[in-house]
Coordinates of C-alpha atoms in Angstrom, one line a residue:
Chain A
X361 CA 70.9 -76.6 53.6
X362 CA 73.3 -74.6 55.9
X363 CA 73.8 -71.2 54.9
X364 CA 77.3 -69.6 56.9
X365 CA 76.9 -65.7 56.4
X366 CA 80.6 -64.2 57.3
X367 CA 78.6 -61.2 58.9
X368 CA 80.9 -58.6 60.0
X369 CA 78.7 -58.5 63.0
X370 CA 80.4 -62.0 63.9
X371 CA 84.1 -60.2 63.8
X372 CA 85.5 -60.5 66.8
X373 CA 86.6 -56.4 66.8
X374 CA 83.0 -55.6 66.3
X375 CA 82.1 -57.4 69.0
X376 CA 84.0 -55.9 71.5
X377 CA 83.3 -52.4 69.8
X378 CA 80.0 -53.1 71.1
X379 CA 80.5 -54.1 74.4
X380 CA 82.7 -51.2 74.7
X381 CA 80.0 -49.0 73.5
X382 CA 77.1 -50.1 75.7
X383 CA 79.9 -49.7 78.9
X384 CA 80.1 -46.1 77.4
X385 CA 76.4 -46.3 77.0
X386 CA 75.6 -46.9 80.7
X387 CA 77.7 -44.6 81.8
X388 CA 76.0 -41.9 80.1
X389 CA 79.2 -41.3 78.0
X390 CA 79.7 -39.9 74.5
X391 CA 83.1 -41.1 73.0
X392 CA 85.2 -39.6 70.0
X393 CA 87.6 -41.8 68.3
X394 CA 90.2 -38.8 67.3
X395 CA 92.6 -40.1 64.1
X396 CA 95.0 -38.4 61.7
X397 CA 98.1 -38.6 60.0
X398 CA 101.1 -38.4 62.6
X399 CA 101.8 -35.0 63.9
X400 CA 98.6 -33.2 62.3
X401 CA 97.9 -32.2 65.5
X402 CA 95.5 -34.8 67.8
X403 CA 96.7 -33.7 71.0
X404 CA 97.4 -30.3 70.3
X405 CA 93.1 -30.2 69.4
X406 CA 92.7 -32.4 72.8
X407 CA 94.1 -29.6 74.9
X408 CA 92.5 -26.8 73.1
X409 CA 89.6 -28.9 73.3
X410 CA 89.6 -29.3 77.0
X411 CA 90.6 -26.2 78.0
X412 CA 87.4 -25.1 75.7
X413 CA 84.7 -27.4 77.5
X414 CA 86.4 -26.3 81.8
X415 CA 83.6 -25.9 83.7
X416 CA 81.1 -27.5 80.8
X417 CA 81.6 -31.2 80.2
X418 CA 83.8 -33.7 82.7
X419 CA 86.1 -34.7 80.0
X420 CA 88.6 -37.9 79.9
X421 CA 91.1 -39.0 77.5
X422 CA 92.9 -42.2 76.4
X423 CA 95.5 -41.8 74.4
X424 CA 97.0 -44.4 71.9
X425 CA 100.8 -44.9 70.9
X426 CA 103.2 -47.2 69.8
X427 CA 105.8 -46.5 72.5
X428 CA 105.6 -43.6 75.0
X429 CA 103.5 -41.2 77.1
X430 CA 104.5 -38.0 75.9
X431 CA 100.8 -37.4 75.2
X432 CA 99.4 -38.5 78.3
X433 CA 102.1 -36.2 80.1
X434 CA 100.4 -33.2 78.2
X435 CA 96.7 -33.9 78.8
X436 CA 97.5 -34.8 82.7
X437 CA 98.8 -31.1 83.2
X438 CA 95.1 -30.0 82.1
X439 CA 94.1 -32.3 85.3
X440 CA 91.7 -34.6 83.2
X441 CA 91.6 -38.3 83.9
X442 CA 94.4 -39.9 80.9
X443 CA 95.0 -43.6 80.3
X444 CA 98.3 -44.1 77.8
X445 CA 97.8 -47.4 75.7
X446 CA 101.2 -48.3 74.2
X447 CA 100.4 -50.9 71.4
X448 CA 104.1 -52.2 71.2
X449 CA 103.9 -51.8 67.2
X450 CA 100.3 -51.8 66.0
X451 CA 99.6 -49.3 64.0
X452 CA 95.7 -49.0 65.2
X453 CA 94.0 -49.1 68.5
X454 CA 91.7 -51.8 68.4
X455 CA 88.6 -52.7 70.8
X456 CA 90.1 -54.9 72.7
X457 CA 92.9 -52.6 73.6
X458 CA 89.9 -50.1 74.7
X459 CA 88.0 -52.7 76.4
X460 CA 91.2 -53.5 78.6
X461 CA 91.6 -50.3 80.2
X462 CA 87.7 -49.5 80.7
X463 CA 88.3 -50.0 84.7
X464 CA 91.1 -47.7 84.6
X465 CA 88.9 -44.3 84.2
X466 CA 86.2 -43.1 86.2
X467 CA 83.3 -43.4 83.2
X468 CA 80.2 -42.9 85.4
X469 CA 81.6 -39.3 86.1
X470 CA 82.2 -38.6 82.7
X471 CA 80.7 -36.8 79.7
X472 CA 82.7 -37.0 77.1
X473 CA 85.5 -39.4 76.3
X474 CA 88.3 -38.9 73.8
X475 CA 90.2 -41.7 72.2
X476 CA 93.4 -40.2 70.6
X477 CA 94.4 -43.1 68.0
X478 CA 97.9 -44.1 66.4
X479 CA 99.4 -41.5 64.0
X480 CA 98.3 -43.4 61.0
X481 CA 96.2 -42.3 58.0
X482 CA 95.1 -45.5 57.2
X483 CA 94.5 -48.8 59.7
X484 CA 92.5 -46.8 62.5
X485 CA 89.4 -46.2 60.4
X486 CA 88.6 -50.1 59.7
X487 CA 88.9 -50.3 63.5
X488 CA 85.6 -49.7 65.5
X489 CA 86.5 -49.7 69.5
X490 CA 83.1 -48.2 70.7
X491 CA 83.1 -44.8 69.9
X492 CA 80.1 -42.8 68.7
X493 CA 82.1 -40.8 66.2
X494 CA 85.2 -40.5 64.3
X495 CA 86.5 -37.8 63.9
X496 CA 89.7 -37.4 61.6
X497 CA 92.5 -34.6 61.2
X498 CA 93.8 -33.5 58.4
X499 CA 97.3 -30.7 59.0
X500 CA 97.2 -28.5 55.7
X501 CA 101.3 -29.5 55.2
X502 CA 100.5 -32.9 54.2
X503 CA 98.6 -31.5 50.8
X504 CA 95.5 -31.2 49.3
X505 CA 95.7 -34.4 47.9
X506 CA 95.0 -36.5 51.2
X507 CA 91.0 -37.3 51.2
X508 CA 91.1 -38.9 47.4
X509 CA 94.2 -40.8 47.9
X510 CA 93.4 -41.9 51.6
X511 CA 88.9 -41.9 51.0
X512 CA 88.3 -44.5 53.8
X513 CA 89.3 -42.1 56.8
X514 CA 87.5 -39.0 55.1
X515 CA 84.5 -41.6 54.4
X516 CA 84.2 -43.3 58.1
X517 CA 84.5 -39.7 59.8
X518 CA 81.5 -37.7 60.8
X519 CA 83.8 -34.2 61.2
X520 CA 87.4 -33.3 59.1
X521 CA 89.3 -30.5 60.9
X522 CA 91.3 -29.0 59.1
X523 CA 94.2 -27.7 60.7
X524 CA 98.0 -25.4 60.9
X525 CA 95.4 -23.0 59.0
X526 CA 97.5 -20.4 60.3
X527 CA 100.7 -21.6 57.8
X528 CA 98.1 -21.3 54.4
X529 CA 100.2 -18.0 53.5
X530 CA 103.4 -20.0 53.2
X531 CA 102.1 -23.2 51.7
X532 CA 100.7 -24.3 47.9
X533 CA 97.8 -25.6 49.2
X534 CA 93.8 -25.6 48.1
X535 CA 91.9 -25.8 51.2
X536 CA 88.7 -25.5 48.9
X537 CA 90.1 -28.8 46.7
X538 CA 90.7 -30.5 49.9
X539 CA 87.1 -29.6 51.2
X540 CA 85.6 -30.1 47.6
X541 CA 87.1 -33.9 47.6
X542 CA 86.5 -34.4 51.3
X543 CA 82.5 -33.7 50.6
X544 CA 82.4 -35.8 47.2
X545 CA 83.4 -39.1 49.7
X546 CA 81.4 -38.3 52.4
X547 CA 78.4 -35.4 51.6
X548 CA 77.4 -35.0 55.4
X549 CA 81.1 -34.7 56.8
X550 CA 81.0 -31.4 58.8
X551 CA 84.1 -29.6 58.3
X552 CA 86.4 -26.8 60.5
X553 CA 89.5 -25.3 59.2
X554 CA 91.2 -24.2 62.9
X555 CA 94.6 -23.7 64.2
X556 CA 95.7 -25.3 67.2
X557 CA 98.6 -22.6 67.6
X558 CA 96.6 -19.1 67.4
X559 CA 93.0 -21.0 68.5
X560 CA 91.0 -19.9 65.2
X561 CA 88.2 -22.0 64.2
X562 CA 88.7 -24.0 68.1
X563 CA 85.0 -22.2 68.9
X564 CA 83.0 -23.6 66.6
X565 CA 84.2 -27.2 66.7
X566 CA 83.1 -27.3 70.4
X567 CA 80.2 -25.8 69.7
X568 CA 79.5 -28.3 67.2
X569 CA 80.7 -31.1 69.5
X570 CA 78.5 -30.3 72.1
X571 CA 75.4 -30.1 70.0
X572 CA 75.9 -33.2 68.6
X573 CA 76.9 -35.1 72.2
X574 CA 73.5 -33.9 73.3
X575 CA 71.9 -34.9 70.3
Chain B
X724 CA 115.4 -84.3 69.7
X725 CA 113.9 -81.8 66.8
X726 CA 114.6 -77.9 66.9
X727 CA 112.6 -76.2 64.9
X728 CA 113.7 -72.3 64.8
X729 CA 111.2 -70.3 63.4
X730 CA 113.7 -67.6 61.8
X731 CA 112.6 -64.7 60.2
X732 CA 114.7 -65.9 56.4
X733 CA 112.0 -67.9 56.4
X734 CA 109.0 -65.9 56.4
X735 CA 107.1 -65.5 53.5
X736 CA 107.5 -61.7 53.0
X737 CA 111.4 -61.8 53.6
X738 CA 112.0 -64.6 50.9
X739 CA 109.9 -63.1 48.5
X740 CA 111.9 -60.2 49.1
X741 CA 115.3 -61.8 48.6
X742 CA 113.8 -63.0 45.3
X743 CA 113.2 -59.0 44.6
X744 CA 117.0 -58.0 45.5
X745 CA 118.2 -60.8 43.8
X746 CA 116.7 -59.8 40.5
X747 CA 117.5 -56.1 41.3
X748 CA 121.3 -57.1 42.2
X749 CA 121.1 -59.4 38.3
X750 CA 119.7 -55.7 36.6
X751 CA 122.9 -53.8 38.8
X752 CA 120.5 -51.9 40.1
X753 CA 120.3 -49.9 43.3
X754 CA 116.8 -49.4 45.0
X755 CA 115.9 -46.9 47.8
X756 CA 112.8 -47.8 49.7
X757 CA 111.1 -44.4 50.3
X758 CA 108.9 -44.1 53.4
X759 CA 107.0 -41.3 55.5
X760 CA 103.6 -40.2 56.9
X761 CA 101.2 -39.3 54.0
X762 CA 102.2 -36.0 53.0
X763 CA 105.8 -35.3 54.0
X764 CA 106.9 -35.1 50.7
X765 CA 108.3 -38.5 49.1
X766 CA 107.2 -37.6 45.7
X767 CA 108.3 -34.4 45.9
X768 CA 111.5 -35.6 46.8
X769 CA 111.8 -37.5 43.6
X770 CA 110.7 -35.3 41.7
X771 CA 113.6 -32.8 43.1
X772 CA 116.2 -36.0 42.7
X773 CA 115.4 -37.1 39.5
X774 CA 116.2 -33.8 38.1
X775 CA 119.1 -33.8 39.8
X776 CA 119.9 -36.8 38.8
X777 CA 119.3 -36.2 34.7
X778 CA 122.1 -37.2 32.9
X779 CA 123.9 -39.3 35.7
X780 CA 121.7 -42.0 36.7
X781 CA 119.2 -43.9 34.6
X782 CA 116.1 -43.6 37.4
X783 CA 112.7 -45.5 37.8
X784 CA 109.6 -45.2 39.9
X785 CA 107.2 -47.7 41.4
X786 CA 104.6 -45.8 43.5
X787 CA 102.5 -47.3 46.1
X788 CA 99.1 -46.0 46.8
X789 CA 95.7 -46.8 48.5
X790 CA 94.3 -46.0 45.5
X791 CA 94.4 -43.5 42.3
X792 CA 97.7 -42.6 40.0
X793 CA 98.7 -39.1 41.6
X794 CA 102.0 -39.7 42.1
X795 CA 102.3 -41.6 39.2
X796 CA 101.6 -39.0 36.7
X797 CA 103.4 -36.0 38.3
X798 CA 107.1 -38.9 37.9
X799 CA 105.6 -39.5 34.2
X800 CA 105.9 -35.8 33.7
X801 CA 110.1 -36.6 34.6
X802 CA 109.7 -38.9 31.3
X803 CA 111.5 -41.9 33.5
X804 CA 109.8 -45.6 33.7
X805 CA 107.0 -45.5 36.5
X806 CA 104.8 -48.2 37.5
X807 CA 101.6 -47.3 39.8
X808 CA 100.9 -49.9 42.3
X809 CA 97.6 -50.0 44.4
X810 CA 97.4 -51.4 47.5
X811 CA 93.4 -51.4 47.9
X812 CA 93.5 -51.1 51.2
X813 CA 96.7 -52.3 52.6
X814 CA 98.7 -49.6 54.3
X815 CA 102.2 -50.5 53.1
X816 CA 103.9 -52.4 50.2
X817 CA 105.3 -56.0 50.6
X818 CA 107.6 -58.0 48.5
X819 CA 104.8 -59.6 46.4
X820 CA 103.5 -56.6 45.6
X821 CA 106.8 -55.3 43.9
X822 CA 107.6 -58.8 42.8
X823 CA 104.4 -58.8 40.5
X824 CA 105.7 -55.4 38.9
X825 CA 109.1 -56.7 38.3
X826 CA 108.7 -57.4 34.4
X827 CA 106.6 -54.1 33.8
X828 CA 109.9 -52.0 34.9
X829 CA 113.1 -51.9 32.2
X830 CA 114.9 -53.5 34.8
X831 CA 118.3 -53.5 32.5
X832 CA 118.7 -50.3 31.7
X833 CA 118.2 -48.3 34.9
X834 CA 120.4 -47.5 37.5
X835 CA 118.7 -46.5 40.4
X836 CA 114.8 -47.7 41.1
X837 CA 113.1 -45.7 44.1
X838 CA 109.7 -47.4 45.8
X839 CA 107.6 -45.0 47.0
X840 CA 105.9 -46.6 49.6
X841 CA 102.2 -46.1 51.1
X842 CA 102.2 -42.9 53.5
X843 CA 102.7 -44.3 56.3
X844 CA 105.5 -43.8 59.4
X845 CA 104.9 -47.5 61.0
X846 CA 103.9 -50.4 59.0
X847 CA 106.0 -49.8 56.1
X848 CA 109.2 -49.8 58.1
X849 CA 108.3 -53.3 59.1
X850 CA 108.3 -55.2 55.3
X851 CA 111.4 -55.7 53.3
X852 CA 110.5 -55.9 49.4
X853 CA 114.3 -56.2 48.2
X854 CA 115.4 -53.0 48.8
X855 CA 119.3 -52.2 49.3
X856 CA 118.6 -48.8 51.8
X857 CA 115.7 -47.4 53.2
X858 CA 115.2 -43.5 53.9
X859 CA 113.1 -42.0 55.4
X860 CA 111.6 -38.3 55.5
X861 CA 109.8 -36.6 58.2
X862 CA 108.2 -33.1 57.0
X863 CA 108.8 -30.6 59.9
X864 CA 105.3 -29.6 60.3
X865 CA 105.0 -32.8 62.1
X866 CA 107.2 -31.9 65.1
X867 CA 110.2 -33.2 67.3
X868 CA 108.6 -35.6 69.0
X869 CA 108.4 -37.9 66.0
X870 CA 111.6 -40.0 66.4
X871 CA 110.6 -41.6 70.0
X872 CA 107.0 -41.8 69.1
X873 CA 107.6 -44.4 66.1
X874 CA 110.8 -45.6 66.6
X875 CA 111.1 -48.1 64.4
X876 CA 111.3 -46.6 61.1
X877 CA 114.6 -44.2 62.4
X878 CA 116.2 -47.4 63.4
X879 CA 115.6 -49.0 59.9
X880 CA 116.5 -46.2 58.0
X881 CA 119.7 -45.3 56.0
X882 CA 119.0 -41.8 56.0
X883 CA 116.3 -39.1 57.1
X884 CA 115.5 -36.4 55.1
X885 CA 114.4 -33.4 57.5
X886 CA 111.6 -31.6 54.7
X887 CA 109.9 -28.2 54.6
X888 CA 112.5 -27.0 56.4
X889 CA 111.8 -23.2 55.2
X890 CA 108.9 -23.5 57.3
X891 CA 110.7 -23.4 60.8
X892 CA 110.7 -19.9 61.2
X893 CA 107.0 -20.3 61.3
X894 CA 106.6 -23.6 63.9
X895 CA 107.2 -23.9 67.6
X896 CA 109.5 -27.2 65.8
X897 CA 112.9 -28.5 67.4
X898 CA 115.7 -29.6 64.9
X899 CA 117.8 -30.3 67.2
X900 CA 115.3 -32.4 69.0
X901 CA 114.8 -34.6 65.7
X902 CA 118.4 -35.2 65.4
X903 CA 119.5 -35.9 68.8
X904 CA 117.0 -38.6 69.1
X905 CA 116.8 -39.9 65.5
X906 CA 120.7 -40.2 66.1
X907 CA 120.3 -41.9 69.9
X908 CA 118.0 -44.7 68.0
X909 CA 120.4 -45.5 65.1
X910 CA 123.7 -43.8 65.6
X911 CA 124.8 -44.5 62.1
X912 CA 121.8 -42.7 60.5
X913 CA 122.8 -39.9 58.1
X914 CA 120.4 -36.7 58.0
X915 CA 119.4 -34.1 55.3
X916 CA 117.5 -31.1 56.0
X917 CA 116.1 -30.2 53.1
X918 CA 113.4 -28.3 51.3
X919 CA 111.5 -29.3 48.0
X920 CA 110.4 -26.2 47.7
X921 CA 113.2 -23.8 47.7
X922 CA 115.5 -26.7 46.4
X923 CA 117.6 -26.2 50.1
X924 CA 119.9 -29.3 50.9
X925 CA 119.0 -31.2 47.9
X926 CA 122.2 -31.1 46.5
X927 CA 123.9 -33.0 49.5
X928 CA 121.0 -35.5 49.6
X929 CA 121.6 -36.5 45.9
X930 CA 125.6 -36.0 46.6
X931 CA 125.4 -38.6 49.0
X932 CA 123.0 -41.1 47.4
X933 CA 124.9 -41.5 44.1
X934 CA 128.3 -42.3 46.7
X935 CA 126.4 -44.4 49.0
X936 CA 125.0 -46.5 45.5
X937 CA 128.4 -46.8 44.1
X938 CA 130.2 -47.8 47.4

């Protein structure tokens, strides 16, 4: 008797996930697949981000899009090492998209790398491509409905930020329901409410990044 | 010599979805295919335009979610026909999908039928499911750069609805921005700024949809 186990191991994403990841492994790197809705603020959190960890952690970027490097063009003015991926109408970065532009940063001189995925709420959380954690996005316009009507994304993530805190005044919004729901999916999902525009809450997600890239 | 063209009328999706308009078009019935990133307000939308619709248009509903019935009960509230579809994972509806609710909907005795699609600004701009227009609506909160960034739904849409708009005294948001390059991909596209909050520009949204339906 044969027995044919469709292991998801076998998939040929996760197998390039992994290569991807033991690259990153050897060169002593810690990677961050960054995802959200479009516009909740990914690259607005990169630069914050960045300009948090100067002088701490060599930090490099690659930044996912359908069309375009607007994105890049931001992160390249903090004079970090940026490769745009336009995926010419996915929807997701995938690993094979990763794996193809490996040689194009400097990894050995790195510490931390961020992977800035395709505005999508969906598709880039079945996609492994290497990283060591997700970590998801969630701008407090879009409701406080999000994490039970898109779990997957709150469940695959290890931290939700929750951010445009700074607009809660002018919105009908539950931060507590969103935070409540976000937990009930995923009960060790570390959570920061921050906003990129007045830098509130930035502090402590670094210092929780840090901690846990050393960890 | 054989010439086999491999158009796109013959695609699964895009026949099942002239099966759809056909049996829309027998019901003379006008459907809107309703698209955005999750949270820019689609439901809220139609909740806004069915009320302001009472009285004029017979209206339906089918929703399209990952998962749950959200949207579905706030449109039951409305007391018009809804229909709750879930994709399970897939992060837009197709034709098959709305073709297998076809005979749960009063097809007959509505006038208008909106499909709420999955929260989403790329995929679903890429599957027909029998629809006469699409719109689209992009919350503010998500910025200008929007248009450039996912091209593809501006250029499919028949209109943009421009939402939240009584937040822009509190973004760093360009209007202008939005419609100067929502109007350089699709020159024809016709744009609402709206908010479903205050109730701002929904008059001219709904003004416009019952002329566009009845043209």
């Amino acid at each position: 008797m044969k027995l044919k186990v469709a292991s998801k191991i076998l998939d040929a994403n996760e197998r390039i996930a992994q290569d991807n990841k033991k690259a990153f492994e050897g060169a002593g790197l810690y990677v961050v697949n960054l995802m959200s809705s479009p516009g909740a603020g990914k690259t607005s959190l990169l630069e914050n981000t960045i300009k948090g960890l100067a002088g701490k952690s060599m930090v490099g970027v690659i930044e996912g899009d359908i069309t375009g490097t607007d994105d890049a063009v931001r992160i390249e003015r903090l004079e970090v090492p940026v490769v745009q991926i336009n995926t010419g109408g996915a929807c997701h970065l995938d690993a094979n998209m990763i794996n193809s532009v490996l040689n194009d940063l400097p990894l050995a001189e790195l510490d931390l790398l961020f992977i800035e995925n395709v505005g999508n709420l969906v598709c880039p959380a079945e996609f492994k491509v290497g990283e060591d954690i997700k970590v998801m996005i969630l701008s407090i316009t879009e409701g406080h409905d999000k994490p039970l009507k898109y779990p997957l994304m709150f469940q695959e993530s290890s931290a939700l930020i929750i951010n445009k805190i700074d607009l809660k005044p002018f919105l009908d919004v539950d931060v507590a329901k969103i935070r409540k729901d976000a937990l009930s999916l995923n009960p060790s999902i570390k959570i920061f409410e921050v906003s990129c525009k007045t830098g509130e809450g930035i502090d402590a997600w670094i210092e929780w990044l840090i901690q846990t890239s050393n960890s």
